[in-house]
Amino acid sequence: MPTFPSPDAPPSLAQRLFARHDPSLPWTVSEVAQLVAAVVKREMNFSFWICGELTFTKHASSTPHLFAELRDEQKSTCPLVFFGGQRILQEQEIQSGDRVFAFGTLSFYQPAAKFQFLAQKLHKVEGENTLMQIMRKTLARLTEEGLVDQSRKKTIPPFPRRVGVVSSLDAAGCRDFLTTCFSYTSCLSFLLAPSRVQGEGAAADILAAIRLLDESGECDLIVVTRGGGSIQDLWCFNDEALARGIAAAHTPILTAIGHERDDTLVDHVADAFAITPTKAAETITRGYVQLQNTLQGLREKAKSLYQHRLTLSRTRWEHCRNSLSRRDPLRELADRKARFVTDMERLYRLLADLPQRQRQHLITLQDRLLHHQKLLLREKRESLTLLKTRLRTITPLQQKRETLAKLQTALRTLDPTSVLKRGYSILLDEQHNAIRQEKEAPPGTRLTALLGKGQLTLTVDPPSSPHLSR
């Protein structure tokens, strides 16, 4: 016998297909996703090539996989997942915005109910005039003209008072920027210049808003910002005229376009750029935040010092109060009065005994003086005796000294050097023998003459005249 489902059991997929117009049998999202996944798996169960412009949606160096989107000329997009695709990006130097061929299969991610292309191969299309290539050419031209040189860029003021904002009032990036600024400080005021931030004519609107704020002279800084998006959404920020207008502005300009992965032409020519609108808010409020932190630190230090001083004063006051409570002023006064009376009585007794004490002290001093005189006299006598003894010893010594002086005088008389000092000399031959006669030194003999100071070397010449008689 055939079995039938219970009335309480949920309807099957076949029942829903046959009763699709019955409101009592609605479809759930999971059932629709399950049906679509089954159809895709059955009808698209093959690999194929797909071509489009690659835009990164998640490009983190911490993961080896690639998560991106493929976009065609009709702005149709298809999510792309390439497991291990970061290696292919590095090998082929593929960047966001490049046109690529991808080979893989189409799948349907059932939990999110989304189509995605599971890539197995990826090749960069060479020679295509993609948006990124157009931007790179324009950037190279601006670089040659020096518009991206750091030397020409203006310094972002650390404490701007009024900030001009060029953005769409409906843009999430503008709201994030303003919210973050107000959360950090209340010292800033803003002058908004609304503008379109994507689509045709957006670049001209942004340039006109920048010129309006720059020519007004009321802004210390101009911020151009918007949230993230695809490369097509952000393409107005790659306009060459806009980039040149930013470079020519007199007011410092800070750009904050998209997210960290986004790269636009205005970021290169602006005086500074931030990777997100939130980071831009942190940049322009950093000076105020640091100042507030410094003031807060000084405030806490002053408060701590005040508390310390207050605690110390309170401790001293408690000590004084306790000391005062332990002492009765009247009893303290009575004790001092008693001590005063006692001291006065001692003074009277000392004054009464003063003559007797002085007399006794005088006798003591007289005895000490007599004893000291006796000791001094004894010492002098002993010194005199010692001097007499030394005197008797000195007399023979003086005689010996006189005899020694006479001998020294005689010795100096016999000293040859004394004769030499009076102008005489001694002649010595080469064997150092003294020359006493003329014949001991024939002509040609080399002699040495010893003088009072120093010596001379002489040579005997033949006589030129008769010898003098001796």
Coordinates of C-alpha atoms in Angstrom, one line a residue, residues 33-251:
A33 CA 19.5 29.0 -3.3
Q34 CA 19.5 25.3 -3.3
L35 CA 17.5 25.1 -6.5
V36 CA 19.7 27.7 -8.2
A37 CA 22.8 25.8 -7.1
A38 CA 21.5 22.6 -8.5
V39 CA 20.7 24.2 -11.8
V40 CA 24.1 25.9 -12.1
K41 CA 25.8 22.6 -11.2
R42 CA 23.8 20.7 -13.8
E43 CA 23.8 23.2 -16.6
M44 CA 27.2 24.9 -16.1
N45 CA 29.3 21.8 -15.2
F46 CA 32.2 22.8 -17.5
S47 CA 35.3 25.1 -17.5
F48 CA 35.5 28.2 -19.8
W49 CA 37.4 31.4 -20.4
I50 CA 36.1 34.8 -19.2
C51 CA 37.5 38.2 -19.9
G52 CA 37.2 41.4 -18.0
E53 CA 38.8 44.1 -16.0
L54 CA 40.2 42.8 -12.6
T55 CA 39.4 44.8 -9.5
F56 CA 40.6 43.6 -6.1
T57 CA 38.1 43.3 -3.3
K58 CA 40.4 41.8 -0.8
H59 CA 44.1 42.1 -1.3
A60 CA 45.9 41.1 2.0
S61 CA 49.4 39.9 2.1
S62 CA 48.5 37.5 4.9
T63 CA 46.5 35.3 2.6
P64 CA 47.8 33.5 -0.6
H65 CA 44.3 33.6 -2.2
L66 CA 42.9 36.2 -4.6
F67 CA 39.4 37.7 -4.1
A68 CA 38.4 40.1 -6.9
E69 CA 35.7 41.1 -9.4
L70 CA 35.6 41.0 -13.1
R71 CA 33.9 43.9 -14.9
D72 CA 33.1 44.4 -18.5
E73 CA 32.3 47.4 -20.6
Q74 CA 28.6 47.2 -19.7
K75 CA 29.6 47.5 -16.0
S76 CA 28.4 44.0 -15.3
T77 CA 30.4 42.4 -12.5
C78 CA 31.1 38.8 -11.4
P79 CA 33.0 37.9 -8.2
L80 CA 36.2 35.9 -8.8
V81 CA 38.0 33.6 -6.4
F82 CA 41.4 32.2 -7.2
F83 CA 42.9 30.0 -4.5
G84 CA 46.7 30.6 -4.4
G85 CA 46.3 33.4 -6.9
Q86 CA 48.6 35.8 -5.2
R87 CA 51.6 34.0 -6.6
I88 CA 50.2 34.5 -10.2
L89 CA 49.7 38.2 -9.5
Q90 CA 53.4 38.6 -8.5
E91 CA 54.7 36.5 -11.4
Q92 CA 52.7 38.4 -14.1
E93 CA 52.8 41.8 -12.3
I94 CA 49.0 42.0 -12.5
Q95 CA 47.5 45.0 -10.7
S96 CA 44.0 46.1 -9.9
G97 CA 42.4 47.6 -13.0
D98 CA 44.3 45.4 -15.5
R99 CA 42.4 43.5 -18.2
V100 CA 42.8 39.7 -17.8
F101 CA 41.6 36.3 -19.1
A102 CA 40.5 33.9 -16.4
F103 CA 39.8 30.1 -16.9
G104 CA 37.7 28.2 -14.5
T105 CA 34.1 27.2 -13.6
L106 CA 31.0 29.1 -12.4
S107 CA 29.7 28.2 -9.0
F108 CA 26.9 29.3 -6.8
Y109 CA 27.8 30.1 -3.2
Q110 CA 24.6 28.8 -1.5
P111 CA 25.0 30.4 2.1
A112 CA 25.3 33.9 0.6
A113 CA 23.2 33.1 -2.5
K114 CA 25.8 34.6 -4.8
F115 CA 27.5 33.6 -8.1
Q116 CA 31.2 33.4 -8.2
F117 CA 33.8 32.4 -10.7
L118 CA 36.4 29.9 -9.4
A119 CA 39.5 30.6 -11.4
Q120 CA 42.1 28.0 -12.2
K121 CA 44.3 30.1 -14.6
L122 CA 44.8 33.8 -15.0
H123 CA 46.6 35.7 -17.8
K124 CA 47.1 39.4 -18.2
V125 CA 45.9 40.9 -21.5
E126 CA 48.9 42.8 -23.0
G127 CA 48.5 45.9 -25.1
E128 CA 45.0 46.7 -23.9
N129 CA 44.3 50.4 -23.0
T130 CA 42.8 49.7 -19.6
L131 CA 41.9 52.3 -17.1
M132 CA 44.9 51.6 -14.9
Q133 CA 47.3 51.9 -17.8
I134 CA 45.7 55.2 -18.7
M135 CA 46.2 56.4 -15.1
R136 CA 49.8 55.2 -15.1
K137 CA 50.6 57.1 -18.3
T138 CA 49.0 60.3 -16.9
L139 CA 51.0 59.9 -13.7
A140 CA 54.2 59.4 -15.6
R141 CA 53.5 62.7 -17.5
L142 CA 52.8 64.6 -14.2
T143 CA 55.9 63.1 -12.7
E144 CA 58.1 64.4 -15.5
E145 CA 56.6 67.8 -15.0
G146 CA 57.5 67.6 -11.2
L147 CA 54.0 67.8 -9.9
V148 CA 54.5 64.8 -7.6
D149 CA 57.8 66.0 -6.2
Q150 CA 57.8 66.1 -2.4
S151 CA 59.8 69.4 -2.5
R152 CA 56.8 71.3 -4.0
K153 CA 54.2 70.0 -1.6
K154 CA 53.0 72.1 1.2
T155 CA 53.1 71.1 4.9
I156 CA 49.8 70.0 6.5
P157 CA 49.2 72.5 9.4
P158 CA 49.3 70.7 12.8
F159 CA 46.5 72.8 14.3
P160 CA 44.0 73.8 11.6
R161 CA 41.1 75.9 12.8
R162 CA 38.8 75.7 9.7
V163 CA 38.9 72.7 7.3
G164 CA 37.3 72.8 3.9
V165 CA 35.6 69.5 2.9
V166 CA 34.9 68.5 -0.7
S167 CA 32.7 65.5 -0.8
S168 CA 29.1 64.4 -1.3
L169 CA 27.0 65.0 1.7
D170 CA 25.4 61.5 1.2
A171 CA 28.8 59.8 1.0
A172 CA 29.6 57.4 3.8
G173 CA 33.3 58.5 3.7
C174 CA 32.3 62.1 4.4
R175 CA 30.2 61.0 7.4
D176 CA 33.0 58.8 8.7
F177 CA 35.5 61.7 8.4
L178 CA 33.3 64.3 10.2
T179 CA 32.2 61.8 12.9
T180 CA 35.8 60.8 13.6
C181 CA 37.0 64.5 13.7
F182 CA 34.3 65.4 16.2
S183 CA 35.1 62.4 18.3
Y184 CA 38.7 63.5 18.7
T185 CA 38.3 67.3 19.2
S186 CA 35.8 70.1 19.2
C187 CA 38.4 72.7 18.2
L188 CA 37.7 72.3 14.4
S189 CA 35.2 74.0 12.3
F190 CA 34.3 72.8 8.8
L191 CA 33.3 74.6 5.6
L192 CA 31.5 72.1 3.3
A193 CA 31.6 72.3 -0.5
P194 CA 29.2 69.6 -1.7
S195 CA 30.2 67.9 -4.9
R196 CA 29.5 64.7 -6.9
V197 CA 32.2 62.1 -6.2
Q198 CA 31.5 59.7 -9.0
G199 CA 30.0 59.6 -12.5
E200 CA 30.3 61.9 -15.5
G201 CA 31.0 65.5 -14.6
A202 CA 32.1 64.7 -11.1
A203 CA 35.7 65.7 -11.7
A204 CA 34.7 69.2 -12.8
D205 CA 32.4 69.6 -9.7
I206 CA 35.3 68.5 -7.4
L207 CA 37.7 71.0 -9.1
A208 CA 35.2 73.8 -8.9
A209 CA 34.6 73.1 -5.2
I210 CA 38.4 73.1 -4.5
R211 CA 38.9 76.4 -6.3
L212 CA 36.0 77.9 -4.4
L213 CA 37.4 77.0 -1.0
D214 CA 41.0 77.9 -2.1
E215 CA 40.1 81.3 -3.4
S216 CA 37.9 82.1 -0.3
G217 CA 41.1 82.1 1.9
E218 CA 39.0 81.0 4.9
C219 CA 40.4 77.5 5.1
D220 CA 43.6 76.3 6.7
L221 CA 43.3 72.9 5.0
I222 CA 41.1 71.3 2.3
V223 CA 40.2 67.7 2.5
V224 CA 38.9 65.8 -0.5
T225 CA 37.3 62.5 0.5
R226 CA 34.8 59.7 -0.3
G227 CA 34.4 56.1 0.6
G228 CA 35.5 53.0 -1.3
G229 CA 34.3 51.7 -4.6
S230 CA 35.3 50.1 -7.8
I231 CA 37.9 51.6 -10.1
Q232 CA 35.1 52.9 -12.3
D233 CA 33.4 54.6 -9.3
L234 CA 36.7 56.3 -8.4
W235 CA 37.7 57.2 -11.9
C236 CA 36.8 60.8 -11.6
F237 CA 39.7 61.2 -9.1
N238 CA 42.1 60.1 -11.9
D239 CA 41.2 63.2 -14.0
E240 CA 44.3 65.1 -15.2
A241 CA 42.6 68.5 -15.0
L242 CA 41.6 67.8 -11.4
A243 CA 45.1 66.6 -10.5
R244 CA 46.6 69.8 -12.0
G245 CA 44.1 71.9 -10.1
I246 CA 45.0 70.3 -6.8
A247 CA 48.7 70.9 -7.5
A248 CA 48.1 74.6 -8.3
A249 CA 46.1 75.3 -5.2
H250 CA 47.5 77.7 -2.6
T251 CA 45.8 75.9 0.4

